Amino acid sequence: MPEIKKDTAAILTDKNIGKEFRKIKKMFAGIEDESKKELVFKIIEEVAFQKVAMQAARQEMIENGLQTETKNASQKFIKENPAVATYDRYARSYTSNMKQLIELLPPKEKKTVSRFAELREGD
């Protein structure tokens, strides 16, 4: 995969968060209960932010590596890039919130018969 240089601040924007929010929101269009819909949308807002924040942290790690060199007076230390901890923290919350969203998905109605089912019925 080619490396794409992006400014991490350019990744973590309201525009990108909104795009992610709209993408996830489409999956929950079938929810009719307004109070449940409000709860789901609040979780989606968090998930959208977390995903974009993870993308920004990931880009930071790609650009600067997993470790950074820190100077303290005359001493030099190698320590973990703070983006690693940020990514990990958001990934944990993201996973937890996604599980919660998956449980709240509206039941999908099957509108078309799959090709496999058509073949089975033909026998």
CSV table of N, CA and C in Angstrom, one decimal:
chain,number,residue,atom,x,y,z
A,1,MET,N,0.8,-1.2,0.0
A,1,MET,CA,0.0,0.0,0.0
A,1,MET,C,0.9,1.2,0.0
A,2,PRO,N,0.7,2.2,-0.9
A,2,PRO,CA,1.5,3.4,-1.0
A,2,PRO,C,1.2,4.3,0.3
A,3,GLU,N,2.3,4.9,0.7
A,3,GLU,CA,2.1,5.7,1.9
A,3,GLU,C,1.6,7.1,1.5
A,4,ILE,N,0.5,7.5,2.1
A,4,ILE,CA,-0.1,8.8,1.8
A,4,ILE,C,0.2,9.7,2.9
A,5,LYS,N,0.8,10.8,2.7
A,5,LYS,CA,1.1,11.8,3.7
A,5,LYS,C,-0.1,12.7,3.9
A,6,LYS,N,-0.6,12.8,5.1
A,6,LYS,CA,-1.7,13.7,5.4
A,6,LYS,C,-1.4,14.4,6.7
A,7,ASP,N,-1.8,15.6,6.8
A,7,ASP,CA,-1.7,16.3,8.1
A,7,ASP,C,-2.7,15.8,9.0
A,8,THR,N,-2.3,15.3,10.2
A,8,THR,CA,-3.3,14.7,11.1
A,8,THR,C,-4.4,15.6,11.5
A,9,ALA,N,-4.1,16.9,11.6
A,9,ALA,CA,-5.1,17.9,11.9
A,9,ALA,C,-6.2,18.0,10.8
A,10,ALA,N,-5.7,17.7,9.6
A,10,ALA,CA,-6.7,17.8,8.5
A,10,ALA,C,-7.6,16.5,8.5
A,11,ILE,N,-7.2,15.5,9.2
A,11,ILE,CA,-8.0,14.3,9.2
A,11,ILE,C,-9.1,14.5,10.3
A,12,LEU,N,-8.8,15.0,11.4
A,12,LEU,CA,-9.7,15.1,12.5
A,12,LEU,C,-10.5,16.5,12.4
A,13,THR,N,-11.5,16.4,11.5
A,13,THR,CA,-12.3,17.6,11.2
A,13,THR,C,-13.8,17.3,11.4
A,14,ASP,N,-14.6,18.3,11.5
A,14,ASP,CA,-16.1,18.1,11.6
A,14,ASP,C,-16.6,17.5,10.3
A,15,LYS,N,-16.0,17.9,9.2
A,15,LYS,CA,-16.4,17.3,7.9
A,15,LYS,C,-16.3,15.8,7.9
A,16,ASN,N,-15.1,15.3,8.3
A,16,ASN,CA,-14.8,13.9,8.3
A,16,ASN,C,-15.7,13.1,9.3
A,17,ILE,N,-15.9,13.7,10.4
A,17,ILE,CA,-16.7,13.1,11.5
A,17,ILE,C,-18.2,13.1,11.0
A,18,GLY,N,-18.6,14.1,10.3
A,18,GLY,CA,-20.0,14.1,9.8
A,18,GLY,C,-20.2,13.1,8.7
A,19,LYS,N,-19.2,12.9,7.8
A,19,LYS,CA,-19.2,11.9,6.8
A,19,LYS,C,-19.3,10.5,7.4
A,20,GLU,N,-18.5,10.3,8.4
A,20,GLU,CA,-18.6,9.0,9.1
A,20,GLU,C,-19.9,8.8,9.8
A,21,PHE,N,-20.4,9.8,10.4
A,21,PHE,CA,-21.8,9.8,11.1
A,21,PHE,C,-22.8,9.4,10.1
A,22,ARG,N,-22.9,10.0,8.9
A,22,ARG,CA,-23.9,9.8,7.9
A,22,ARG,C,-23.8,8.4,7.4
A,23,LYS,N,-22.6,7.9,7.2
A,23,LYS,CA,-22.4,6.5,6.7
A,23,LYS,C,-22.9,5.5,7.6
A,24,ILE,N,-22.7,5.6,8.9
A,24,ILE,CA,-23.2,4.7,9.9
A,24,ILE,C,-24.7,4.9,10.1
A,25,LYS,N,-25.2,6.1,10.1
A,25,LYS,CA,-26.6,6.4,10.4
A,25,LYS,C,-27.5,5.7,9.4
A,26,LYS,N,-27.1,5.5,8.1
A,26,LYS,CA,-27.9,4.9,7.1
A,26,LYS,C,-28.3,3.5,7.5
A,27,MET,N,-27.5,2.8,8.3
A,27,MET,CA,-27.8,1.4,8.7
A,27,MET,C,-28.9,1.4,9.7
A,28,PHE,N,-29.3,2.5,10.3
A,28,PHE,CA,-30.3,2.6,11.4
A,28,PHE,C,-31.5,3.3,11.0
A,29,ALA,N,-31.7,3.5,9.7
A,29,ALA,CA,-32.9,4.2,9.1
A,29,ALA,C,-34.2,3.5,9.5
A,30,GLY,N,-34.2,2.2,9.7
A,30,GLY,CA,-35.4,1.5,10.0
A,30,GLY,C,-35.9,1.5,11.5
A,31,ILE,N,-35.2,2.3,12.3
A,31,ILE,CA,-35.6,2.4,13.7
A,31,ILE,C,-36.8,3.3,13.8
A,32,GLU,N,-37.9,2.9,14.3
A,32,GLU,CA,-39.1,3.7,14.4
A,32,GLU,C,-39.3,4.4,15.8
A,33,ASP,N,-38.9,3.7,16.8
A,33,ASP,CA,-39.0,4.3,18.2
A,33,ASP,C,-38.1,5.5,18.3
A,34,GLU,N,-38.7,6.7,18.5
A,34,GLU,CA,-37.9,7.9,18.6
A,34,GLU,C,-36.9,8.0,19.7
A,35,SER,N,-37.2,7.4,20.9
A,35,SER,CA,-36.3,7.5,22.0
A,35,SER,C,-35.1,6.5,21.7
A,36,LYS,N,-35.4,5.4,21.1
A,36,LYS,CA,-34.3,4.5,20.7
A,36,LYS,C,-33.4,5.1,19.7
A,37,LYS,N,-34.0,5.8,18.7
A,37,LYS,CA,-33.3,6.4,17.6
A,37,LYS,C,-32.4,7.5,18.2
A,38,GLU,N,-32.9,8.3,19.1
A,38,GLU,CA,-32.1,9.3,19.7
A,38,GLU,C,-30.8,8.7,20.5
A,39,LEU,N,-31.0,7.6,21.2
A,39,LEU,CA,-29.9,6.9,21.8
A,39,LEU,C,-28.9,6.4,20.8
A,40,VAL,N,-29.4,5.8,19.8
A,40,VAL,CA,-28.5,5.2,18.7
A,40,VAL,C,-27.7,6.4,18.1
A,41,PHE,N,-28.4,7.5,17.8
A,41,PHE,CA,-27.6,8.6,17.1
A,41,PHE,C,-26.6,9.2,18.0
A,42,LYS,N,-26.8,9.2,19.3
A,42,LYS,CA,-25.8,9.7,20.2
A,42,LYS,C,-24.6,8.7,20.2
A,43,ILE,N,-24.8,7.4,20.2
A,43,ILE,CA,-23.7,6.5,20.1
A,43,ILE,C,-23.0,6.6,18.8
A,44,ILE,N,-23.8,6.8,17.7
A,44,ILE,CA,-23.1,7.0,16.4
A,44,ILE,C,-22.2,8.2,16.4
A,45,GLU,N,-22.6,9.3,17.0
A,45,GLU,CA,-21.8,10.5,17.1
A,45,GLU,C,-20.5,10.1,17.7
A,46,GLU,N,-20.5,9.4,18.8
A,46,GLU,CA,-19.3,9.0,19.5
A,46,GLU,C,-18.4,8.1,18.6
A,47,VAL,N,-19.0,7.1,18.0
A,47,VAL,CA,-18.3,6.2,17.1
A,47,VAL,C,-17.7,6.9,16.0
A,48,ALA,N,-18.4,7.8,15.4
A,48,ALA,CA,-17.9,8.6,14.2
A,48,ALA,C,-16.6,9.4,14.7
A,49,PHE,N,-16.7,10.0,15.8
A,49,PHE,CA,-15.5,10.8,16.3
A,49,PHE,C,-14.4,9.8,16.6
A,50,GLN,N,-14.7,8.7,17.3
A,50,GLN,CA,-13.6,7.7,17.6
A,50,GLN,C,-12.9,7.2,16.4
A,51,LYS,N,-13.7,6.9,15.3
A,51,LYS,CA,-13.1,6.3,14.1
A,51,LYS,C,-12.2,7.4,13.5
A,52,VAL,N,-12.6,8.6,13.4
A,52,VAL,CA,-11.8,9.6,12.8
A,52,VAL,C,-10.6,9.9,13.6
A,53,ALA,N,-10.7,9.9,14.9
A,53,ALA,CA,-9.6,10.1,15.8
A,53,ALA,C,-8.6,9.0,15.7
A,54,MET,N,-9.1,7.8,15.5
A,54,MET,CA,-8.2,6.6,15.3
A,54,MET,C,-7.4,6.8,14.0
A,55,GLN,N,-8.1,7.3,12.9
A,55,GLN,CA,-7.4,7.5,11.6
A,55,GLN,C,-6.3,8.6,11.8
A,56,ALA,N,-6.6,9.6,12.6
A,56,ALA,CA,-5.6,10.6,12.8
A,56,ALA,C,-4.4,10.1,13.5
A,57,ALA,N,-4.6,9.3,14.6
A,57,ALA,CA,-3.6,8.7,15.4
A,57,ALA,C,-2.8,7.7,14.5
A,58,ARG,N,-3.5,7.0,13.7
A,58,ARG,CA,-2.8,6.0,12.8
A,58,ARG,C,-1.9,6.7,11.8
A,59,GLN,N,-2.3,7.8,11.3
A,59,GLN,CA,-1.5,8.6,10.4
A,59,GLN,C,-0.3,9.2,11.1
A,60,GLU,N,-0.5,9.6,12.3
A,60,GLU,CA,0.7,10.1,13.2
A,60,GLU,C,1.7,9.0,13.3
A,61,MET,N,1.2,7.8,13.6
A,61,MET,CA,2.2,6.6,13.8
A,61,MET,C,2.9,6.3,12.4
A,62,ILE,N,2.2,6.4,11.3
A,62,ILE,CA,2.8,6.1,10.0
A,62,ILE,C,3.9,7.1,9.8
A,63,GLU,N,3.6,8.4,10.0
A,63,GLU,CA,4.5,9.5,9.8
A,63,GLU,C,5.7,9.5,10.7
A,64,ASN,N,5.5,9.2,12.0
A,64,ASN,CA,6.5,9.4,13.0
A,64,ASN,C,7.0,8.1,13.7
A,65,GLY,N,6.4,7.0,13.3
A,65,GLY,CA,6.8,5.7,13.9
A,65,GLY,C,6.1,5.5,15.2
A,66,LEU,N,6.4,4.3,15.8
A,66,LEU,CA,5.8,3.8,17.0
A,66,LEU,C,6.5,4.4,18.2
A,67,GLN,N,7.8,4.8,18.0
A,67,GLN,CA,8.6,5.3,19.1
A,67,GLN,C,9.1,6.7,18.8
A,68,THR,N,9.3,7.5,19.8
A,68,THR,CA,9.9,8.8,19.6
A,68,THR,C,11.1,9.0,20.5
A,69,GLU,N,12.0,9.9,20.1
A,69,GLU,CA,13.1,10.2,21.0
A,69,GLU,C,12.8,11.4,21.8
A,70,THR,N,13.0,11.4,23.1
A,70,THR,CA,12.8,12.5,24.0
A,70,THR,C,14.1,12.9,24.6
A,71,LYS,N,14.3,14.2,24.7
A,71,LYS,CA,15.4,14.7,25.4
A,71,LYS,C,15.0,15.3,26.7
A,72,ASN,N,15.8,15.0,27.8
A,72,ASN,CA,15.6,15.5,29.1
A,72,ASN,C,16.9,16.0,29.6
A,73,ALA,N,17.2,17.3,29.5
A,73,ALA,CA,18.5,17.9,29.8
A,73,ALA,C,19.5,17.2,28.9
A,74,SER,N,20.5,16.5,29.4
A,74,SER,CA,21.5,15.9,28.6
A,74,SER,C,21.2,14.5,28.2
A,75,GLN,N,20.1,14.0,28.6
A,75,GLN,CA,19.8,12.6,28.4
A,75,GLN,C,18.8,12.4,27.3
A,76,LYS,N,18.9,11.3,26.5
A,76,LYS,CA,18.0,11.0,25.5
A,76,LYS,C,17.2,9.7,25.8
A,77,PHE,N,15.9,9.7,25.6
A,77,PHE,CA,15.1,8.5,25.9
A,77,PHE,C,14.3,8.2,24.6
A,78,ILE,N,14.2,6.9,24.4
A,78,ILE,CA,13.2,6.4,23.4
A,78,ILE,C,12.0,6.0,24.2
A,79,LYS,N,10.9,6.5,23.8
A,79,LYS,CA,9.6,6.2,24.4
A,79,LYS,C,8.5,6.0,23.3
A,80,GLU,N,7.4,5.4,23.8
A,80,GLU,CA,6.3,5.1,22.8
A,80,GLU,C,5.7,6.5,22.3
A,81,ASN,N,5.4,6.5,21.1
A,81,ASN,CA,4.8,7.6,20.5
A,81,ASN,C,3.4,7.8,21.2
A,82,PRO,N,3.0,9.0,21.6
A,82,PRO,CA,1.8,9.1,22.3
A,82,PRO,C,0.6,8.8,21.4
A,83,ALA,N,0.7,8.8,20.1
A,83,ALA,CA,-0.4,8.4,19.2
A,83,ALA,C,-0.7,6.9,19.4
A,84,VAL,N,0.2,6.1,19.8
A,84,VAL,CA,0.0,4.7,20.0
A,84,VAL,C,-1.1,4.5,21.2
A,85,ALA,N,-0.8,5.2,22.3
A,85,ALA,CA,-1.8,5.1,23.4
A,85,ALA,C,-3.1,5.7,23.0
A,86,THR,N,-3.1,6.8,22.3
A,86,THR,CA,-4.4,7.4,21.8
A,86,THR,C,-5.1,6.4,20.9
A,87,TYR,N,-4.4,5.8,20.0
A,87,TYR,CA,-5.1,4.9,19.1
A,87,TYR,C,-5.7,3.7,19.9
A,88,ASP,N,-4.9,3.2,20.8
A,88,ASP,CA,-5.4,2.1,21.6
A,88,ASP,C,-6.6,2.4,22.5
A,89,ARG,N,-6.6,3.6,23.1
A,89,ARG,CA,-7.7,4.0,23.9
A,89,ARG,C,-9.0,4.2,23.1
A,90,TYR,N,-8.9,4.8,21.9
A,90,TYR,CA,-10.0,5.0,21.1
A,90,TYR,C,-10.5,3.7,20.4
A,91,ALA,N,-9.6,2.8,20.1
A,91,ALA,CA,-9.9,1.5,19.5
A,91,ALA,C,-10.8,0.7,20.5
A,92,ARG,N,-10.4,0.7,21.8
A,92,ARG,CA,-11.2,0.0,22.8
A,92,ARG,C,-12.6,0.5,22.9
A,93,SER,N,-12.7,1.9,23.0
A,93,SER,CA,-14.0,2.5,23.1
A,93,SER,C,-14.8,2.2,21.8
A,94,TYR,N,-14.2,2.3,20.7
A,94,TYR,CA,-14.8,2.1,19.4
A,94,TYR,C,-15.4,0.7,19.3
A,95,THR,N,-14.6,-0.2,19.7
A,95,THR,CA,-15.1,-1.6,19.7
A,95,THR,C,-16.3,-1.8,20.6
A,96,SER,N,-16.2,-1.3,21.8
A,96,SER,CA,-17.3,-1.4,22.7
A,96,SER,C,-18.6,-0.8,22.2
A,97,ASN,N,-18.5,0.4,21.7
A,97,ASN,CA,-19.6,1.2,21.1
A,97,ASN,C,-20.2,0.5,19.9
A,98,MET,N,-19.3,-0.1,19.0
A,98,MET,CA,-19.8,-0.8,17.9
A,98,MET,C,-20.6,-2.0,18.2
A,99,LYS,N,-20.2,-2.7,19.3
A,99,LYS,CA,-20.9,-3.9,19.8
A,99,LYS,C,-22.3,-3.4,20.2
A,100,GLN,N,-22.4,-2.3,20.9
A,100,GLN,CA,-23.6,-1.8,21.4
A,100,GLN,C,-24.5,-1.4,20.2
A,101,LEU,N,-23.9,-0.8,19.2
A,101,LEU,CA,-24.7,-0.4,18.0
A,101,LEU,C,-25.2,-1.7,17.2
A,102,ILE,N,-24.4,-2.7,17.1
A,102,ILE,CA,-24.8,-3.9,16.4
A,102,ILE,C,-26.0,-4.5,17.1
A,103,GLU,N,-26.0,-4.5,18.4
A,103,GLU,CA,-27.2,-5.0,19.1
A,103,GLU,C,-28.4,-4.2,18.9
A,104,LEU,N,-28.3,-2.9,18.5
A,104,LEU,CA,-29.4,-2.1,18.3
A,104,LEU,C,-29.9,-2.0,16.9
A,105,LEU,N,-29.2,-2.7,16.0
A,105,LEU,CA,-29.5,-2.7,14.6
A,105,LEU,C,-31.0,-3.1,14.4
A,106,PRO,N,-31.7,-2.5,13.5
A,106,PRO,CA,-33.1,-2.9,13.3
A,106,PRO,C,-33.1,-4.2,12.5
A,107,PRO,N,-34.1,-5.0,12.7
A,107,PRO,CA,-34.2,-6.3,12.0
A,107,PRO,C,-34.4,-6.0,10.5
A,108,LYS,N,-33.6,-6.7,9.7
A,108,LYS,CA,-33.7,-6.4,8.2
A,108,LYS,C,-34.7,-7.4,7.6
A,109,GLU,N,-35.5,-6.9,6.7
A,109,GLU,CA,-36.4,-7.7,6.0
A,109,GLU,C,-35.8,-8.1,4.7
A,110,LYS,N,-35.8,-9.4,4.4
A,110,LYS,CA,-35.2,-9.8,3.2
A,110,LYS,C,-36.2,-9.6,2.0
A,111,LYS,N,-35.8,-8.7,1.1
A,111,LYS,CA,-36.7,-8.3,0.0
A,111,LYS,C,-36.5,-9.2,-1.2
A,112,THR,N,-35.4,-9.8,-1.4
A,112,THR,CA,-35.1,-10.6,-2.6
A,112,THR,C,-34.6,-11.9,-2.2
A,113,VAL,N,-34.9,-12.9,-2.9
A,113,VAL,CA,-34.4,-14.3,-2.6
A,113,VAL,C,-33.0,-14.4,-3.2
A,114,SER,N,-32.1,-14.9,-2.4
A,114,SER,CA,-30.7,-15.0,-2.8
A,114,SER,C,-30.6,-16.0,-4.0
A,115,ARG,N,-29.6,-15.9,-4.8
A,115,ARG,CA,-29.3,-16.9,-5.9
A,115,ARG,C,-29.2,-18.3,-5.4
A,116,PHE,N,-28.6,-18.5,-4.2
A,116,PHE,CA,-28.4,-19.8,-3.7
A,116,PHE,C,-29.8,-20.4,-3.3
A,117,ALA,N,-30.6,-19.6,-2.7
A,117,ALA,CA,-32.0,-20.1,-2.3
A,117,ALA,C,-32.8,-20.5,-3.6
A,118,GLU,N,-32.6,-19.7,-4.6
A,118,GLU,CA,-33.3,-20.0,-5.9
A,118,GLU,C,-32.9,-21.3,-6.4
A,119,LEU,N,-31.6,-21.6,-6.4
A,119,LEU,CA,-31.1,-22.9,-6.9
A,119,LEU,C,-31.6,-24.0,-6.1
A,120,ARG,N,-31.7,-23.9,-4.8
A,120,ARG,CA,-32.1,-24.9,-3.9
A,120,ARG,C,-33.6,-25.2,-4.2
A,121,GLU,N,-34.4,-24.2,-4.4
A,121,GLU,CA,-35.8,-24.4,-4.6
A,121,GLU,C,-36.1,-25.0,-5.9
A,122,GLY,N,-35.2,-24.9,-6.9
A,122,GLY,CA,-35.3,-25.4,-8.2
A,122,GLY,C,-35.2,-26.9,-8.2
A,123,ASP,N,-34.6,-27.5,-7.2
A,123,ASP,CA,-34.3,-29.0,-7.2
A,123,ASP,C,-35.6,-29.8,-6.9
